Short mmCIF file of C-alpha atoms in Angstrom, two decimals:
data_model
loop_
_atom_site.label_atom_id
_atom_site.label_comp_id
_atom_site.label_asym_id
_atom_site.label_seq_id
_atom_site.Cartn_x
_atom_site.Cartn_y
_atom_site.Cartn_z
CA MET A 1 169.12 75.81 -42.97
CA HIS A 2 171.35 78.56 -40.91
CA PHE A 3 174.51 77.86 -39.60
CA ASN A 4 176.07 80.16 -37.04
CA PRO A 5 179.81 80.94 -37.34
CA GLN A 6 179.78 82.66 -34.19
CA ILE A 7 180.45 79.20 -32.37
CA PHE A 8 183.79 79.24 -33.85
CA SER A 9 185.04 82.62 -32.30
CA ALA A 10 188.38 82.90 -30.62
CA ASP A 11 186.63 82.77 -27.44
CA PHE A 12 184.65 79.56 -28.10
CA TYR A 13 188.13 77.68 -29.03
CA LEU A 14 190.23 79.12 -26.11
CA ASN A 15 187.15 78.42 -23.66
CA ARG A 16 187.24 74.67 -24.71
CA TYR A 17 190.13 74.71 -22.24
CA PRO A 18 188.80 75.89 -18.79
CA LEU A 19 191.66 74.39 -16.66
CA ALA A 20 194.33 75.94 -18.65
CA ARG A 21 192.63 79.28 -18.55
CA LYS A 22 192.67 79.34 -14.71
CA LEU A 23 196.26 78.54 -14.58
CA LYS A 24 197.65 82.00 -15.71
CA ARG A 25 200.34 80.10 -17.32
CA HIS A 26 203.84 81.18 -18.45
CA HIS A 27 205.29 80.00 -21.80
CA HIS A 28 209.20 79.92 -22.33
CA PHE A 29 209.99 79.50 -26.04
CA TYR A 30 213.30 77.68 -26.80
CA LEU A 31 214.09 78.54 -30.35
CA GLY A 32 216.97 77.33 -32.79
CA PRO A 33 218.28 75.29 -34.98
CA THR A 34 218.93 71.60 -34.77
CA ASN A 35 221.91 70.88 -32.66
CA SER A 36 221.43 74.07 -30.35
CA GLY A 37 220.44 72.19 -27.19
CA LYS A 38 216.64 73.83 -27.31
CA THR A 39 214.93 70.57 -25.98
CA TYR A 40 217.84 69.94 -23.85
CA HIS A 41 217.20 73.05 -21.60
CA ALA A 42 213.56 72.33 -21.33
CA LEU A 43 214.05 68.45 -20.21
CA ILE A 44 215.99 69.77 -17.55
CA ALA A 45 213.07 71.80 -16.26
CA LEU A 46 211.03 68.92 -16.46
CA GLN A 47 213.05 66.69 -14.58
CA GLN A 48 213.33 69.43 -11.72
CA ALA A 49 209.67 69.67 -11.84
CA LYS A 50 207.45 67.91 -9.18
CA SER A 51 205.00 67.11 -12.08
CA GLY A 52 205.05 67.68 -15.80
CA VAL A 53 204.40 66.10 -19.20
CA TYR A 54 206.45 66.04 -22.64
CA LEU A 55 204.20 66.21 -25.64
CA ALA A 56 206.17 64.74 -28.58
CA PRO A 57 205.79 64.88 -32.09
CA LEU A 58 206.50 60.91 -32.61
CA ARG A 59 206.06 57.84 -30.30
CA LEU A 60 209.76 57.20 -30.68
CA LEU A 61 210.49 60.46 -29.01
CA ALA A 62 208.01 59.78 -26.27
CA MET A 63 209.64 56.48 -25.63
CA GLU A 64 213.16 58.30 -25.68
CA VAL A 65 211.74 61.02 -22.93
CA ARG A 66 210.12 58.31 -20.90
CA ASP A 67 213.58 56.40 -20.64
CA ARG A 68 215.60 59.32 -19.74
CA LEU A 69 213.35 60.19 -16.71
CA VAL A 70 213.24 56.74 -15.58
CA ALA A 71 217.12 56.58 -15.87
CA ALA A 72 217.09 59.88 -13.93
CA GLY A 73 214.94 58.07 -11.13
CA ILE A 74 211.76 59.87 -12.27
CA PRO A 75 208.68 57.64 -12.62
CA CYS A 76 207.23 58.37 -15.79
CA ASN A 77 204.06 56.93 -17.67
CA LEU A 78 204.12 56.52 -21.36
CA ILE A 79 201.03 57.30 -23.04
CA THR A 80 200.19 57.11 -27.35
CA GLY A 81 197.73 56.18 -29.06
CA GLU A 82 198.63 52.64 -28.95
CA GLU A 83 199.58 51.96 -25.73
CA ARG A 84 199.19 52.94 -21.90
CA VAL A 85 202.27 52.28 -20.09
CA LEU A 86 201.76 53.41 -16.38
CA MET A 87 204.13 53.70 -13.43
CA HIS A 88 203.28 53.71 -10.01
CA GLY A 89 203.50 57.15 -8.30
CA ALA A 90 204.42 58.59 -11.40
CA GLN A 91 203.60 62.36 -11.58
CA HIS A 92 205.50 62.73 -15.02
CA THR A 93 203.99 61.56 -18.53
CA ALA A 94 206.12 61.34 -21.87
CA SER A 95 203.16 61.10 -24.68
CA THR A 96 202.40 61.90 -28.33
CA ILE A 97 200.88 65.22 -28.94
CA GLU A 98 197.51 64.15 -29.97
CA MET A 99 197.16 62.48 -26.45
CA MET A 100 197.55 65.52 -24.62
CA ASN A 101 195.18 65.50 -21.33
CA PRO A 102 193.53 68.94 -21.05
CA ASN A 103 192.09 67.95 -17.58
CA HIS A 104 195.09 67.03 -15.56
CA ALA A 105 197.43 70.10 -14.13
CA VAL A 106 201.10 69.64 -14.22
CA GLU A 107 203.83 72.10 -13.08
CA VAL A 108 205.78 71.87 -16.36
CA ALA A 109 204.75 71.16 -20.00
CA ILE A 110 207.02 70.58 -22.99
CA ILE A 111 205.60 71.33 -26.47
CA ASP A 112 208.31 69.86 -28.82
CA GLU A 113 208.66 70.69 -32.57
CA ILE A 114 206.34 73.66 -32.65
CA GLN A 115 206.94 74.03 -36.49
CA MET A 116 204.75 71.28 -36.95
CA LEU A 117 202.03 73.81 -36.82
CA GLN A 118 202.54 73.88 -40.62
CA ASP A 119 201.72 70.37 -41.13
CA PRO A 120 198.34 70.05 -42.94
CA ASP A 121 196.88 66.90 -41.16
CA ARG A 122 198.47 67.21 -37.95
CA GLY A 123 199.14 70.79 -37.13
CA SER A 124 195.83 71.46 -34.95
CA ALA A 125 197.30 69.18 -32.16
CA TRP A 126 200.07 71.81 -31.93
CA THR A 127 197.34 74.46 -31.60
CA ALA A 128 195.48 72.37 -29.00
CA ALA A 129 198.49 71.83 -26.99
CA LEU A 130 199.41 75.59 -26.89
CA VAL A 131 196.05 76.67 -25.94
CA GLY A 132 195.07 74.01 -23.84
CA VAL A 133 198.01 72.38 -22.12
CA PRO A 134 197.14 72.79 -18.29
CA ALA A 135 200.73 73.56 -16.98
CA THR A 136 201.90 76.53 -14.77
CA LYS A 137 204.70 76.62 -17.13
CA VAL A 138 204.85 75.88 -20.82
CA PHE A 139 208.25 75.19 -22.49
CA VAL A 140 207.74 75.40 -26.40
CA CYS A 141 210.83 74.16 -28.29
CA GLY A 142 211.44 74.00 -32.12
CA ALA A 143 212.27 76.27 -35.19
CA ALA A 144 211.48 79.71 -35.16
CA ALA A 145 209.18 79.38 -38.23
CA VAL A 146 205.62 80.23 -36.66
CA THR A 147 206.56 82.25 -33.63
CA THR A 148 204.54 85.02 -34.74
CA PRO A 149 201.14 83.44 -34.72
CA CYS A 150 202.09 81.69 -31.64
CA LEU A 151 202.59 85.04 -29.71
CA THR A 152 199.70 86.67 -30.95
CA VAL A 153 197.62 83.68 -29.47
CA ILE A 154 199.30 84.05 -26.21
CA SER A 155 198.72 87.70 -26.14
CA ALA A 156 194.91 86.77 -26.66
CA MET A 157 195.10 84.56 -23.67
CA GLN A 158 196.58 87.26 -21.66
CA GLU A 159 199.38 84.87 -20.61
CA SER A 160 203.21 85.99 -20.21
CA VAL A 161 205.98 84.75 -22.62
CA GLU A 162 209.82 84.84 -22.70
CA ILE A 163 211.90 83.68 -25.72
CA THR A 164 215.55 82.39 -25.83
CA TYR A 165 216.95 81.88 -29.24
CA LEU A 166 219.66 79.68 -29.43
CA THR A 167 222.28 78.74 -31.97
CA ARG A 168 224.23 75.79 -33.15
CA LYS A 169 226.66 74.17 -30.83
CA THR A 170 228.95 73.37 -33.91
CA PRO A 171 229.12 74.79 -37.13
CA LEU A 172 227.52 73.27 -40.23
CA ILE A 173 229.64 73.41 -43.21
CA LEU A 174 228.35 72.63 -46.78
CA GLU A 175 231.55 70.78 -48.64
CA ASP A 176 232.87 72.50 -51.86
CA ASP A 177 232.79 69.55 -53.73
CA SER A 178 230.28 67.09 -54.31
CA LEU A 179 230.71 63.48 -53.77
CA CYS A 180 230.48 62.08 -57.40
CA GLY A 181 231.35 65.40 -59.37
CA LYS A 182 229.41 66.68 -62.46
CA HIS A 183 227.91 63.21 -63.08
CA TYR A 184 226.49 60.58 -60.37
CA ASN A 185 228.91 57.60 -60.38
CA ARG A 186 228.81 54.61 -58.32
CA GLN A 187 232.26 53.79 -58.01
CA LYS A 188 233.00 57.31 -57.06
CA LEU A 189 230.73 57.27 -54.34
CA LYS A 190 231.93 53.86 -53.25
CA SER A 191 235.45 55.67 -52.77
CA LYS A 192 233.88 58.84 -50.81
CA LEU A 193 232.10 57.15 -48.29
CA GLN A 194 233.36 57.61 -44.54
CA LYS A 195 232.24 56.29 -41.30
CA GLY A 196 229.97 58.54 -39.16
CA ASP A 197 228.19 59.31 -42.77
CA ALA A 198 224.24 59.63 -43.08
CA ILE A 199 223.09 59.23 -46.51
CA ILE A 200 219.41 60.78 -46.92
CA CYS A 201 216.80 58.88 -49.24
CA PHE A 202 213.43 59.71 -49.99
CA SER A 203 211.84 56.23 -50.27
CA ARG A 204 211.96 52.83 -48.72
CA LYS A 205 213.37 51.21 -51.95
CA ASP A 206 216.22 53.89 -52.11
CA VAL A 207 216.97 53.35 -48.42
CA LEU A 208 217.06 49.23 -48.76
CA THR A 209 218.76 49.45 -52.03
CA LEU A 210 221.73 51.67 -50.89
CA SER A 211 222.08 49.91 -47.51
CA ALA A 212 222.42 46.33 -49.24
CA ARG A 213 224.73 47.81 -51.67
CA PHE A 214 226.94 49.39 -48.81
CA ARG A 215 227.09 46.30 -46.89
CA GLN A 216 228.37 44.66 -50.30
CA TRP A 217 231.18 47.25 -50.58
CA GLY A 218 232.18 46.26 -46.86
CA PHE A 219 230.44 48.64 -44.76
CA THR A 220 228.26 48.07 -41.70
CA VAL A 221 225.16 49.92 -42.03
CA ALA A 222 222.20 50.93 -40.11
CA SER A 223 218.63 51.61 -42.02
CA ILE A 224 215.87 54.02 -40.71
CA TYR A 225 212.61 54.92 -42.91
CA GLY A 226 208.93 55.66 -42.03
CA ALA A 227 207.47 52.03 -42.54
CA LEU A 228 209.61 50.82 -39.36
CA SER A 229 208.11 50.59 -36.31
CA PRO A 230 209.58 53.01 -33.31
CA GLU A 231 211.10 49.96 -31.76
CA VAL A 232 213.01 48.96 -35.14
CA ARG A 233 213.95 52.49 -35.58
CA ARG A 234 215.56 52.74 -32.02
CA THR A 235 217.46 49.48 -32.43
CA GLU A 236 218.75 50.57 -35.91
CA SER A 237 219.49 54.00 -34.07
CA GLU A 238 221.42 52.60 -31.36
CA ARG A 239 223.53 50.18 -33.58
CA PHE A 240 224.67 53.54 -35.42
CA CYS A 241 225.27 55.19 -31.97
CA ASN A 242 227.33 52.27 -30.64
CA GLY A 243 229.20 52.01 -33.63
CA GLN A 244 228.04 48.85 -34.79
CA ALA A 245 227.16 50.37 -38.10
CA ASP A 246 229.52 52.73 -39.98
CA ILE A 247 226.94 54.34 -41.94
CA LEU A 248 223.33 55.21 -41.66
CA VAL A 249 221.05 55.12 -44.60
CA ALA A 250 217.74 56.59 -43.66
CA THR A 251 214.83 58.62 -45.17
CA ASP A 252 214.00 62.41 -43.83
CA ALA A 253 212.40 60.67 -40.76
CA ILE A 254 215.53 61.28 -38.98
CA GLY A 255 214.94 64.89 -39.52
CA MET A 256 212.93 65.14 -36.55
CA GLY A 257 214.39 64.63 -32.79
CA LEU A 258 216.46 61.79 -33.41
CA ASN A 259 219.92 62.61 -31.99
CA LEU A 260 222.44 60.53 -34.04
CA PRO A 261 226.47 60.99 -33.99
CA ILE A 262 226.41 61.77 -37.54
CA ARG A 263 229.57 63.53 -38.89
CA ARG A 264 228.07 64.17 -42.42
CA VAL A 265 224.69 64.33 -43.98
CA ILE A 266 224.74 63.26 -47.78
CA PHE A 267 221.62 64.02 -49.81
CA SER A 268 221.30 61.35 -52.44
CA ASN A 269 218.53 63.59 -54.05
CA ILE A 270 217.30 67.08 -53.51
CA HIS A 271 213.68 66.09 -54.81
CA LYS A 272 211.19 64.28 -52.82
CA PHE A 273 207.34 63.31 -53.83
CA ASP A 274 205.06 64.47 -51.37
CA GLY A 275 202.14 62.22 -52.42
CA VAL A 276 201.26 64.38 -55.58
CA ALA A 277 204.30 65.23 -57.28
CA SER A 278 207.97 65.26 -56.97
CA ARG A 279 209.05 68.91 -55.67
CA PRO A 280 212.32 70.11 -54.42
CA LEU A 281 213.35 70.26 -50.84
CA ASN A 282 212.34 73.06 -49.10
CA ALA A 283 214.19 75.38 -46.68
CA THR A 284 212.77 73.81 -43.15
CA GLU A 285 213.22 70.36 -44.70
CA VAL A 286 216.98 70.82 -45.69
CA ARG A 287 217.78 72.52 -42.70
CA GLN A 288 216.25 70.04 -40.38
CA ILE A 289 217.90 67.06 -42.09
CA ALA A 290 221.33 68.93 -42.37
CA GLY A 291 221.44 70.10 -39.06
CA ARG A 292 221.61 66.34 -37.77
CA ALA A 293 225.40 66.64 -39.11
CA GLY A 294 228.04 67.42 -36.17
CA ARG A 295 226.49 66.50 -33.03
CA TYR A 296 227.57 68.31 -30.25
CA GLY A 297 230.08 66.62 -27.91
CA ILE A 298 231.09 64.13 -30.64
CA TYR A 299 232.09 66.21 -33.35
CA ASP A 300 233.60 69.62 -33.78
CA ILE A 301 231.95 70.42 -36.99
CA GLY A 302 228.93 68.99 -38.92
CA TYR A 303 229.41 68.49 -42.99
CA VAL A 304 226.75 68.33 -45.74
CA SER A 305 227.24 67.09 -49.11
CA VAL A 306 225.26 65.95 -52.41
CA LEU A 307 226.13 63.58 -55.08
CA GLU A 308 226.33 65.98 -58.02
CA ASP A 309 227.91 69.17 -58.46
CA ASP A 310 224.40 70.97 -59.75
CA GLU A 311 222.60 70.13 -56.49
CA ARG A 312 224.94 71.89 -54.34
CA ILE A 313 223.37 75.27 -55.34
CA HIS A 314 219.81 74.41 -54.08
CA ILE A 315 220.94 73.04 -50.89
CA GLU A 316 223.19 76.02 -50.11
CA HIS A 317 220.40 78.27 -51.14
CA MET A 318 217.78 76.32 -48.87
CA LEU A 319 220.45 76.29 -45.84
CA ASN A 320 220.77 80.17 -46.18
CA ARG A 321 217.11 81.22 -46.96
CA ASP A 322 214.72 82.50 -44.09
CA ASP A 323 212.41 79.81 -43.50
CA THR A 324 209.90 81.92 -41.58
CA SER A 325 206.33 80.32 -42.21
CA ASP A 326 203.93 83.12 -43.60
CA MET A 327 201.01 81.53 -41.19
CA GLN A 328 198.91 83.96 -39.87
CA LYS A 329 196.23 81.79 -37.98
CA LEU A 330 196.77 78.77 -36.01
CA PRO A 331 195.20 75.62 -37.23
CA PHE A 332 192.10 73.95 -35.00
CA SER A 333 190.37 70.96 -35.34
CA VAL A 334 186.46 70.58 -35.05
CA PRO A 335 185.10 69.20 -31.85
CA TYR A 336 183.06 66.14 -32.33
CA ASP A 337 179.89 67.90 -30.68
CA GLN A 338 179.76 70.23 -33.52
CA LEU A 339 179.79 67.60 -36.00
CA GLU A 340 176.47 66.30 -34.10
CA VAL A 341 174.74 69.77 -34.75
CA ASN A 342 175.71 69.57 -38.17
CA ALA A 343 174.20 66.04 -38.24
CA ALA A 344 171.15 67.39 -36.96
CA LEU A 345 170.98 70.09 -39.40
CA LEU A 346 171.42 67.96 -42.37
CA HIS A 347 169.32 65.20 -41.21
CA THR A 348 172.01 62.60 -42.16
CA ARG A 349 174.13 59.78 -40.65
CA LYS A 350 176.71 60.26 -43.27
CA ILE A 351 179.91 61.73 -41.78
CA ALA A 352 181.17 62.71 -45.08
CA GLU A 353 178.47 64.76 -45.62
CA VAL A 354 178.69 66.32 -42.20
CA LEU A 355 182.34 66.90 -42.43
CA GLN A 356 181.90 68.32 -46.19
CA PHE A 357 179.25 70.79 -44.53
CA GLN A 358 181.84 71.83 -41.75
CA GLN A 359 184.43 72.61 -44.39
CA ASP A 360 182.39 74.49 -46.66
CA ARG A 361 180.39 76.54 -44.22
CA THR A 362 182.49 77.37 -41.69
CA THR A 363 183.90 80.84 -41.22
CA LEU A 364 185.79 82.45 -38.14
CA THR A 365 185.26 85.79 -36.68
CA ASN A 366 188.75 86.52 -35.69
CA GLN A 367 192.28 86.65 -36.73
CA LEU A 368 193.93 83.86 -34.36
CA PHE A 369 192.36 80.57 -35.82
CA GLU A 370 191.61 78.59 -38.77
CA GLN A 371 189.97 75.12 -39.51
CA SER A 372 192.25 72.45 -40.66
CA SER A 373 191.65 71.20 -44.13
CA LEU A 374 189.21 68.26 -43.61
CA ASN A 375 189.91 66.69 -46.92
CA THR A 376 191.95 63.52 -45.85
CA GLN A 377 188.95 62.84 -43.22
CA ILE A 378 186.48 63.22 -45.80
CA GLU A 379 188.04 60.65 -48.04
CA GLN A 380 188.25 58.21 -45.04
CA ALA A 381 184.70 59.24 -44.05
CA LYS A 382 183.14 58.07 -47.71
CA LEU A 383 184.88 54.90 -47.07
CA VAL A 384 183.18 54.13 -44.00
CA ASP A 385 179.82 55.50 -44.81
CA ALA A 386 179.95 52.92 -47.81
CA HIS A 387 181.09 50.03 -45.76
CA ALA A 388 179.29 50.79 -42.44
CA PRO A 389 176.33 52.85 -43.40
CA ASN A 390 174.38 52.40 -40.12
CA MET A 391 176.93 52.67 -37.51
CA ALA A 392 176.49 55.38 -34.89
CA LEU A 393 178.04 58.76 -36.01
CA LYS A 394 180.10 58.99 -33.18
CA ASP A 395 181.99 55.43 -33.74
CA LYS A 396 182.32 56.61 -37.60
CA TYR A 397 184.10 59.57 -36.51
CA ILE A 398 186.42 57.29 -34.83
CA PHE A 399 187.04 55.48 -37.75
CA VAL A 400 187.72 58.66 -39.74
CA CYS A 401 190.48 59.61 -37.02
CA ALA A 402 192.04 56.31 -37.18
CA PRO A 403 195.93 56.37 -38.47
CA ILE A 404 195.87 54.83 -41.60
CA SER A 405 197.24 54.89 -45.14
CA LEU A 406 194.26 54.38 -47.28
CA ASN A 407 196.62 54.28 -50.22
CA VAL A 408 198.50 51.07 -48.90
CA ALA A 409 196.10 48.36 -50.12
CA PHE A 410 197.04 45.91 -47.39
CA GLU A 411 196.24 48.52 -44.88
CA LYS A 412 193.18 49.51 -46.07
CA ASP A 413 191.83 45.87 -46.38
CA TYR A 414 192.58 45.24 -42.61
CA TYR A 415 190.84 48.82 -41.80
CA LEU A 416 187.76 47.63 -43.58
CA LEU A 417 187.77 44.31 -41.65
CA CYS A 418 188.16 46.25 -38.47
CA LEU A 419 185.15 48.56 -39.70
CA GLN A 420 182.99 45.48 -40.18
CA SER A 421 183.58 43.93 -36.82
CA VAL A 422 182.49 47.16 -35.21
CA ALA A 423 179.39 47.61 -37.46
CA LEU A 424 178.67 44.20 -36.67
CA SER A 425 179.33 43.93 -33.28
CA LYS A 426 181.70 40.84 -33.78
CA MET A 427 184.90 40.22 -31.74
CA ARG A 428 188.14 40.59 -33.68
CA TYR A 429 191.14 38.78 -32.68
CA LEU A 430 194.87 39.82 -33.38
CA PRO A 431 196.27 38.79 -36.65
CA LYS A 432 198.04 35.41 -36.22
CA ALA A 433 201.78 35.17 -35.97
CA PRO A 434 202.94 33.82 -39.50
CA GLU A 435 205.43 30.67 -39.46
CA TRP A 436 207.89 32.90 -41.40
CA LEU A 437 208.46 35.17 -38.05
CA GLU A 438 210.62 32.44 -36.94
CA THR A 439 212.89 32.25 -40.15
CA LEU A 440 215.93 34.30 -41.02
CA SER A 441 214.85 34.88 -44.71
CA PRO A 442 214.42 38.54 -45.35
CA LYS A 443 212.12 37.88 -48.09
CA HIS A 444 209.01 38.87 -46.02
CA LEU A 445 210.17 42.14 -44.88
CA GLU A 446 207.52 44.08 -46.50
CA ALA A 447 204.72 41.64 -45.43
CA ALA A 448 206.28 42.17 -41.66
CA GLU A 449 206.11 46.23 -41.98
CA LEU A 450 202.59 45.87 -43.40
CA LEU A 451 201.49 43.71 -40.25
CA SER A 452 203.26 45.80 -37.91
CA GLN A 453 201.11 48.61 -39.45
CA ASN A 454 198.15 46.44 -38.87
CA LEU A 455 199.07 45.71 -35.21
CA SER A 456 199.37 49.25 -34.49
CA LEU A 457 195.66 49.85 -35.90
CA TYR A 458 194.42 46.92 -33.78
CA ALA A 459 196.07 48.50 -30.77
CA TRP A 460 194.55 52.11 -31.37
CA LEU A 461 191.35 50.53 -31.61
CA SER A 462 191.71 48.17 -28.81
CA PHE A 463 191.27 51.84 -26.65
CA LYS A 464 188.59 52.92 -28.34
CA PHE A 465 186.31 49.22 -28.70
CA PRO A 466 187.77 46.92 -25.86
CA GLN A 467 184.92 45.10 -26.21
CA ILE A 468 185.49 44.37 -29.86
CA PHE A 469 189.21 44.37 -30.11
CA ILE A 470 189.92 42.04 -27.03
CA GLU A 471 193.59 41.31 -27.48
CA GLY A 472 195.10 44.68 -26.65
CA ASP A 473 197.00 43.06 -24.00
CA ALA A 474 198.53 40.73 -26.62
CA VAL A 475 200.01 43.36 -28.88
CA PRO A 476 203.19 43.74 -27.24
CA ALA A 477 204.59 40.33 -27.69
CA LEU A 478 203.36 40.01 -31.24
CA ARG A 479 204.89 43.43 -32.02
CA LYS A 480 208.10 42.32 -30.42
CA SER A 481 208.20 39.24 -32.55
CA ILE A 482 207.64 41.08 -35.97
CA SER A 483 210.35 43.77 -34.50
CA ARG A 484 212.87 41.11 -34.23
CA TYR A 485 212.10 39.74 -37.50
CA ILE A 486 212.68 42.98 -39.17
CA GLU A 487 215.82 43.91 -37.52
CA ASN A 488 217.16 40.59 -38.92
CA ALA A 489 215.97 41.11 -42.45
CA LEU A 490 217.40 44.71 -42.60
CA LEU A 491 221.04 43.27 -41.93
CA THR A 492 220.42 40.44 -44.97
CA GLN A 493 217.89 42.06 -47.34
CA SER A 494 219.27 42.64 -50.89
CA GLY A 495 217.69 45.82 -52.03
CA TYR A 496 216.13 46.69 -55.45
CA GLY A 497 219.21 46.61 -57.73
CA GLU A 498 218.88 50.48 -58.80
CA THR A 499 217.97 53.66 -56.70
CA SER A 500 215.00 55.63 -58.45
CA ARG A 501 218.02 57.75 -59.73
CA GLU A 502 219.71 55.51 -61.32
CA ALA A 503 216.75 54.13 -62.96
CA GLU A 504 215.83 57.35 -63.97
CA VAL A 505 219.17 58.15 -65.56
CA LYS A 506 219.11 54.50 -67.48
CA PHE A 507 215.76 55.83 -68.71
CA LEU A 508 216.94 59.00 -70.07
CA ARG A 509 219.86 57.42 -71.74
#
């Protein structure tokens, strides 16, 4: 069996985007820390352009930019994996980066949060945008961590580039004293909290527990964490922005793009669980999160703090450390047509075998690109092969790329139901709205979050298999009902009694 690695030469990848290659693009990098105005400059150019596209790392940010352009009198489409909101006459589009259209030329494109090239699962989408977005002017915004490999690729494309380095508009100061001193203490924390504080946690459980506790202490609170839909995150953000909430309790989900009037960022912990083990926060994470303090135009200074004295050392070290990545090659994803070639070579319809072969055999003949790890996709592929062995390879690949968390049983079960519907060519309707959606009880908060995730999967699949998932048009109304329930539940939920830190201290004693 012969596998030709030449197919993944640099020229092969670059030429996957013929429209971009014709345009003689000019790249303008706006690089700097948070609160440096880097995206602001690019958005001005986007607003002044006759046509353009904003490529966002999050659906919420795509929604924000779409709203900003519309408010400025510029019609703008919103395109994500879950929705297509099109405006008559729009020449501008705000979309998630995975939805980049390589076949529609525009005057200006913005690629936001370029440091996301380092993300093991999604980094290849930023490579595709950098190489393939068909715009005369490409604005690249983010931290300076991955500038070197980007410039190497731009040079190989023989395209022009300029770089503007920006500095913070407000100073960022790490407070001399921790909030609780040598040892964490609830009552000490209570006396130190102030309006404009953002407490950063690293689990949903801790966000809910601290939110409930701070309300009991007399504060109004907004809560943001990953399981919340963009609509709910936006509502919670607005409550904090307009002063309805004194304090924000959030996960590191706020580290990317959300512009919030935070005076002080408080790290509730300096470790996070990354899916495998608990590890210390790295320099990029600390800077992204801490940098949200001191919103320009609202505060003259941003402050950062921790709960215990010893934790201050790590945060100070990370804030002062160079976070330049050692990345030398940009990640790319495998085109589907190559997987078809692999399947023919292997004489198999098992998508997991095809992906494993791709991962094991691919080599590169250049120094520009490297294939992204396929481990996550391979795990999802094994599930698809087991439950829908006779499905067409292309349909299997769609399910391999579906945005779900296999480690959440409720999501996995619904995913398998959807998979069966396609395998059997049976129509699947939206989940029915549960009766508790009309109640004021917060006890169904987690169920509502999970239902919202299933709704996102249904919406995503409705664009891939409209003849199976036939109620895609009904998604927005049900999503709105779920979001309203979650927003109300967040205001009255009672948390879990103890945070993970408190439970650990109790255990050690």
